[in-house]
Short mmCIF file of C-alpha atoms in Angstrom, two decimals:
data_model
loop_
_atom_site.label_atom_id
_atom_site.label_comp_id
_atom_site.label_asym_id
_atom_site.label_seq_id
_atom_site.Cartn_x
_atom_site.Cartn_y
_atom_site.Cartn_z
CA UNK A 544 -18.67 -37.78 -18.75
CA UNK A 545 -17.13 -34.56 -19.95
CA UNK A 546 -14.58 -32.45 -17.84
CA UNK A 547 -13.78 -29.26 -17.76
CA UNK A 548 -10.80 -28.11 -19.29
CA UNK A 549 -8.18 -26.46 -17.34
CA UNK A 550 -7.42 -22.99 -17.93
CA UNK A 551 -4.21 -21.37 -16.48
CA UNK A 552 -4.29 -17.87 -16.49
CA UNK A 553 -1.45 -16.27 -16.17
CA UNK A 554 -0.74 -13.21 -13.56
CA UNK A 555 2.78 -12.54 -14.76
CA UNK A 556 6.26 -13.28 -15.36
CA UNK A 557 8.73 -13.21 -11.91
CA UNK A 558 12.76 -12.85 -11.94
CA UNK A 559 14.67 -13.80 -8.56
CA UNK A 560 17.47 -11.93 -7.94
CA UNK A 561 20.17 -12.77 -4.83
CA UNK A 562 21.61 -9.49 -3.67
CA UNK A 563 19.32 -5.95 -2.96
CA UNK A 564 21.97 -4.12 -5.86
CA UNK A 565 20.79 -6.38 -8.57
CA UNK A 566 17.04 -5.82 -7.90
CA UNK A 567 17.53 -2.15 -7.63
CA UNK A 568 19.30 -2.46 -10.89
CA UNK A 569 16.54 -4.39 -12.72
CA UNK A 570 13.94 -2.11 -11.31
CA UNK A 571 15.19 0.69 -12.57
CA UNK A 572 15.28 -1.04 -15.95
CA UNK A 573 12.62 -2.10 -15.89
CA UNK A 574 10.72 1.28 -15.39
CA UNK A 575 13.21 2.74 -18.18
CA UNK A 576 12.11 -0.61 -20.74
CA UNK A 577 8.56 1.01 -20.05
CA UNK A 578 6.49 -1.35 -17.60
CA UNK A 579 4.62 0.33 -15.23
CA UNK A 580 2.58 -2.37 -13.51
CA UNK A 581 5.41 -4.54 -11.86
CA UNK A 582 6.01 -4.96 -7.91
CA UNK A 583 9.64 -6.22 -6.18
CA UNK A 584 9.49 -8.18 -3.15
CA UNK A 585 11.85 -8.40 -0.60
CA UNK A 586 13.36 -9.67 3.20
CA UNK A 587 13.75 -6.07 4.22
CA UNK A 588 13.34 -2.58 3.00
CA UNK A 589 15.54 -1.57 0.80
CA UNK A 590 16.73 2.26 0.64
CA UNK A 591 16.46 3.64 -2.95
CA UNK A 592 13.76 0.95 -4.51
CA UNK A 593 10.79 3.00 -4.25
CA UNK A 594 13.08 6.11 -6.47
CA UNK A 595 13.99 3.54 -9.01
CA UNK A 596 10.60 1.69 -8.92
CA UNK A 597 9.00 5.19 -9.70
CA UNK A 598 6.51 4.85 -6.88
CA UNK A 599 4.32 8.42 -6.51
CA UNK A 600 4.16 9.47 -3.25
CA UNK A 601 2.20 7.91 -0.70
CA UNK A 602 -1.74 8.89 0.12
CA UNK A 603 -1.63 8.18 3.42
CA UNK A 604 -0.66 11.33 5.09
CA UNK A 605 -2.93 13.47 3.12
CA UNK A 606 -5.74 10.81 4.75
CA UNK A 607 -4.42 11.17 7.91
CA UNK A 608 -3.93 14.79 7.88
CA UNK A 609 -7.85 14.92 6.19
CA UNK A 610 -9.03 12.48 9.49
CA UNK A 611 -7.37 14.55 11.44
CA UNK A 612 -9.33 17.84 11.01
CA UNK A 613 -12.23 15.62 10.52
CA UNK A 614 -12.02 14.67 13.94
CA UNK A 615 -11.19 18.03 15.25
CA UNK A 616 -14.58 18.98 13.73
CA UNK A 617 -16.11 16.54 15.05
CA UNK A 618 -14.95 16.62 18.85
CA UNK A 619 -15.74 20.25 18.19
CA UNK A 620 -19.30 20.23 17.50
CA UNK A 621 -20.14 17.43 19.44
CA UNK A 622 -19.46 19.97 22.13
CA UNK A 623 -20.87 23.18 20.84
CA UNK A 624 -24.08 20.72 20.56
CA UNK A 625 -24.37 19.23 24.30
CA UNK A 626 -23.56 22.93 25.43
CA UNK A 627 -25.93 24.70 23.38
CA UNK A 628 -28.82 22.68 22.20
CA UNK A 629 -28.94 19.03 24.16
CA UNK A 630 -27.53 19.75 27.69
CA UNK A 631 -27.40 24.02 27.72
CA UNK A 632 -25.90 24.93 31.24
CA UNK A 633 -24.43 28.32 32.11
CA UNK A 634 -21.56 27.72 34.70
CA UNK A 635 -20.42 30.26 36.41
CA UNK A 636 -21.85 32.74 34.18
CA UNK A 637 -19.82 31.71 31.24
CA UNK A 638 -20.82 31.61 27.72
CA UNK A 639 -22.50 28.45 26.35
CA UNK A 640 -19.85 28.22 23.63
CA UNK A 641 -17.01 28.55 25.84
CA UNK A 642 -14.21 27.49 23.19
CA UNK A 643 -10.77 26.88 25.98
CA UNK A 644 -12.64 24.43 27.78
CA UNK A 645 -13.25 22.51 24.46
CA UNK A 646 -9.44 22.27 23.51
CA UNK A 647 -8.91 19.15 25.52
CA UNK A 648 -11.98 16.62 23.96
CA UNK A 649 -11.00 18.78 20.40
CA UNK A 650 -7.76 17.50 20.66
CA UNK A 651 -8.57 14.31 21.84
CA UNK A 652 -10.93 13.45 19.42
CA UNK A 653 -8.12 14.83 17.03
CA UNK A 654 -5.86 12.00 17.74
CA UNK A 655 -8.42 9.41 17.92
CA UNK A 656 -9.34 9.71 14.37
CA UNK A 657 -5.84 10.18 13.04
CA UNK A 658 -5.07 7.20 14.32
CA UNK A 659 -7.64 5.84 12.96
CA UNK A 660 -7.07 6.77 9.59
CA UNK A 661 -3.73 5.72 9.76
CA UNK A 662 -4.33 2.29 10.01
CA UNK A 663 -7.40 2.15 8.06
CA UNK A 664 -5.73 4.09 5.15
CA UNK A 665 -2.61 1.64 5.40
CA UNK A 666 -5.11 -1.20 4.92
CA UNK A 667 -6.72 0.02 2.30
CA UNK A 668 -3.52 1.91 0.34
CA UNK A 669 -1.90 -1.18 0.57
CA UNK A 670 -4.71 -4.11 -0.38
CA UNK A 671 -4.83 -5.98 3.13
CA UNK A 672 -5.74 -8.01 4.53
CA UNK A 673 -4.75 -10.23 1.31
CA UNK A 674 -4.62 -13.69 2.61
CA UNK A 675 -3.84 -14.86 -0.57
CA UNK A 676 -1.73 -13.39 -3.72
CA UNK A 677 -0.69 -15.22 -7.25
CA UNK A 678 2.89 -15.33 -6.55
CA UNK A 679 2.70 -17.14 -3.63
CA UNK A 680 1.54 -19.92 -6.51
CA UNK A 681 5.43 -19.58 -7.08
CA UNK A 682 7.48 -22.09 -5.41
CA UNK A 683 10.73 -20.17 -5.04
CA UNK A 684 8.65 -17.31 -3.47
CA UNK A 685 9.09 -18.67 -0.11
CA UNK A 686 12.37 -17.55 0.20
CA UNK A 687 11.29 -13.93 -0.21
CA UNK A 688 10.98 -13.49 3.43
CA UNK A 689 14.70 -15.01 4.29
CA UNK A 690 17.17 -14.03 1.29
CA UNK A 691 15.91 -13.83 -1.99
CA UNK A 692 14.37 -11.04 -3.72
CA UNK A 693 12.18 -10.24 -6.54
CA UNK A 694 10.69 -8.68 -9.09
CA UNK A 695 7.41 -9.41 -11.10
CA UNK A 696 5.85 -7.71 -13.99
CA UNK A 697 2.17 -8.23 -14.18
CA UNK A 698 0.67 -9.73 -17.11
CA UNK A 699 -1.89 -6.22 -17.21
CA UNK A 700 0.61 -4.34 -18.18
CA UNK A 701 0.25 -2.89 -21.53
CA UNK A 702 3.89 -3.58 -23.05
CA UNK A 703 3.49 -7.15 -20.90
CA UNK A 704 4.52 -10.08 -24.54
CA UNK A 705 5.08 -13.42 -22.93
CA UNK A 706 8.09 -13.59 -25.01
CA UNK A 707 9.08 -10.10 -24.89
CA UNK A 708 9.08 -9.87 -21.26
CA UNK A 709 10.89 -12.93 -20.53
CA UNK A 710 13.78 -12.01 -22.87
CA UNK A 711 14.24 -8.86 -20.95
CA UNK A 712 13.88 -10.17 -17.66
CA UNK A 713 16.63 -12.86 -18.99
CA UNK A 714 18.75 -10.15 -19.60
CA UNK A 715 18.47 -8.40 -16.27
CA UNK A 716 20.50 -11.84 -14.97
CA UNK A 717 18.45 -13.33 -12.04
CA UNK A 718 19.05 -16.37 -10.84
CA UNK A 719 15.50 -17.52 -12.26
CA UNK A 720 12.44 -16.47 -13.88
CA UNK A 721 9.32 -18.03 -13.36
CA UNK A 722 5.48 -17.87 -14.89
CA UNK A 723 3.05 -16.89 -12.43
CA UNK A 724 -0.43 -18.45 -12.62
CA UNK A 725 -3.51 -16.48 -11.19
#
């Protein structure tokens, strides 16, 4: 009976680091080197590791400002429609389109979908729910929520050299690299 052979693939190559200063450090050299597809992962946010990761800047408030008006729109004509077309009754002798009285649901509806896309733009910017991730496969990684940090360069990056990579990441001084396996 033949089995199948075994195949590691790998995902990428992962330096620990013990202090926020040195992963800042290595980030930024590692964006200098020329890697582009790398992530760091750490206990807490650090101030100044999105600048020297090169991050662009984030899509989520254009969404949220875009859901926003949607909404608006929305709360908007949903009420020009029951007072014109579904439900037409003149109150008081005012017009059917009588645009102060709609501020309130406008608003309303406003908010509702801004918060909306908020948390479904979060979701989505940021890949969750992801129950499950390669460098969890890592078995240092567990300390990445208490006191450890680090940094990984993914294997799909185009200057990513098995060899290559790990000499640089040697040279950044962590504490210890590691392969990760998909």
């Amino acid at each position: 009976m033949a089995h199948a052979a075994v195949v590691s693939r790998v995902y990428g190559m992962m330096a620990e680091f013990d202090s926020p200063e040195a992963l800042i450090k290595a980030a930024q050299q590692t964006r200098l080197e020329g890697y582009r597809r790398f992530d760091c992962y750490t206990p807490f946010p650090i101030h100044g590791l999105t600048d020297a990761m090169g991050v662009r800047e984030a899509k989520v408030p254009w969404t949220v400002f875009i859901c926003g008006l949607i909404g608006a729109m929305f709360g908007f004509g949903l009420q020009v429609y029951t007072s014109t077309i579904d439900y037409p009754l003149n109150v008081g002798g005012r017009d059917l389109i009588s645009w102060p009285y709609f501020i309130p649901i406008t608003f309303e509806c406003m908010v509702l979908f801004t918060a909306f896309g908020a948390f479904i733009g979060m979701l989505a910017y940021n890949g969750l729910p992801a129950p499950y991730h390669p460098v969890f496969n890592v078995p240092q990684f567990a300390r990445s929520s208490v006191d450890r940090f680090f940094l990984c360069i993914e294997a799909r990056d185009p200057k990513f050299d098995p060899e290559r990579t790990r000499a640089f990441l040697q040279s950044l001084n962590p504490i210890s690299i590691s392969e990760v396996e998909e």
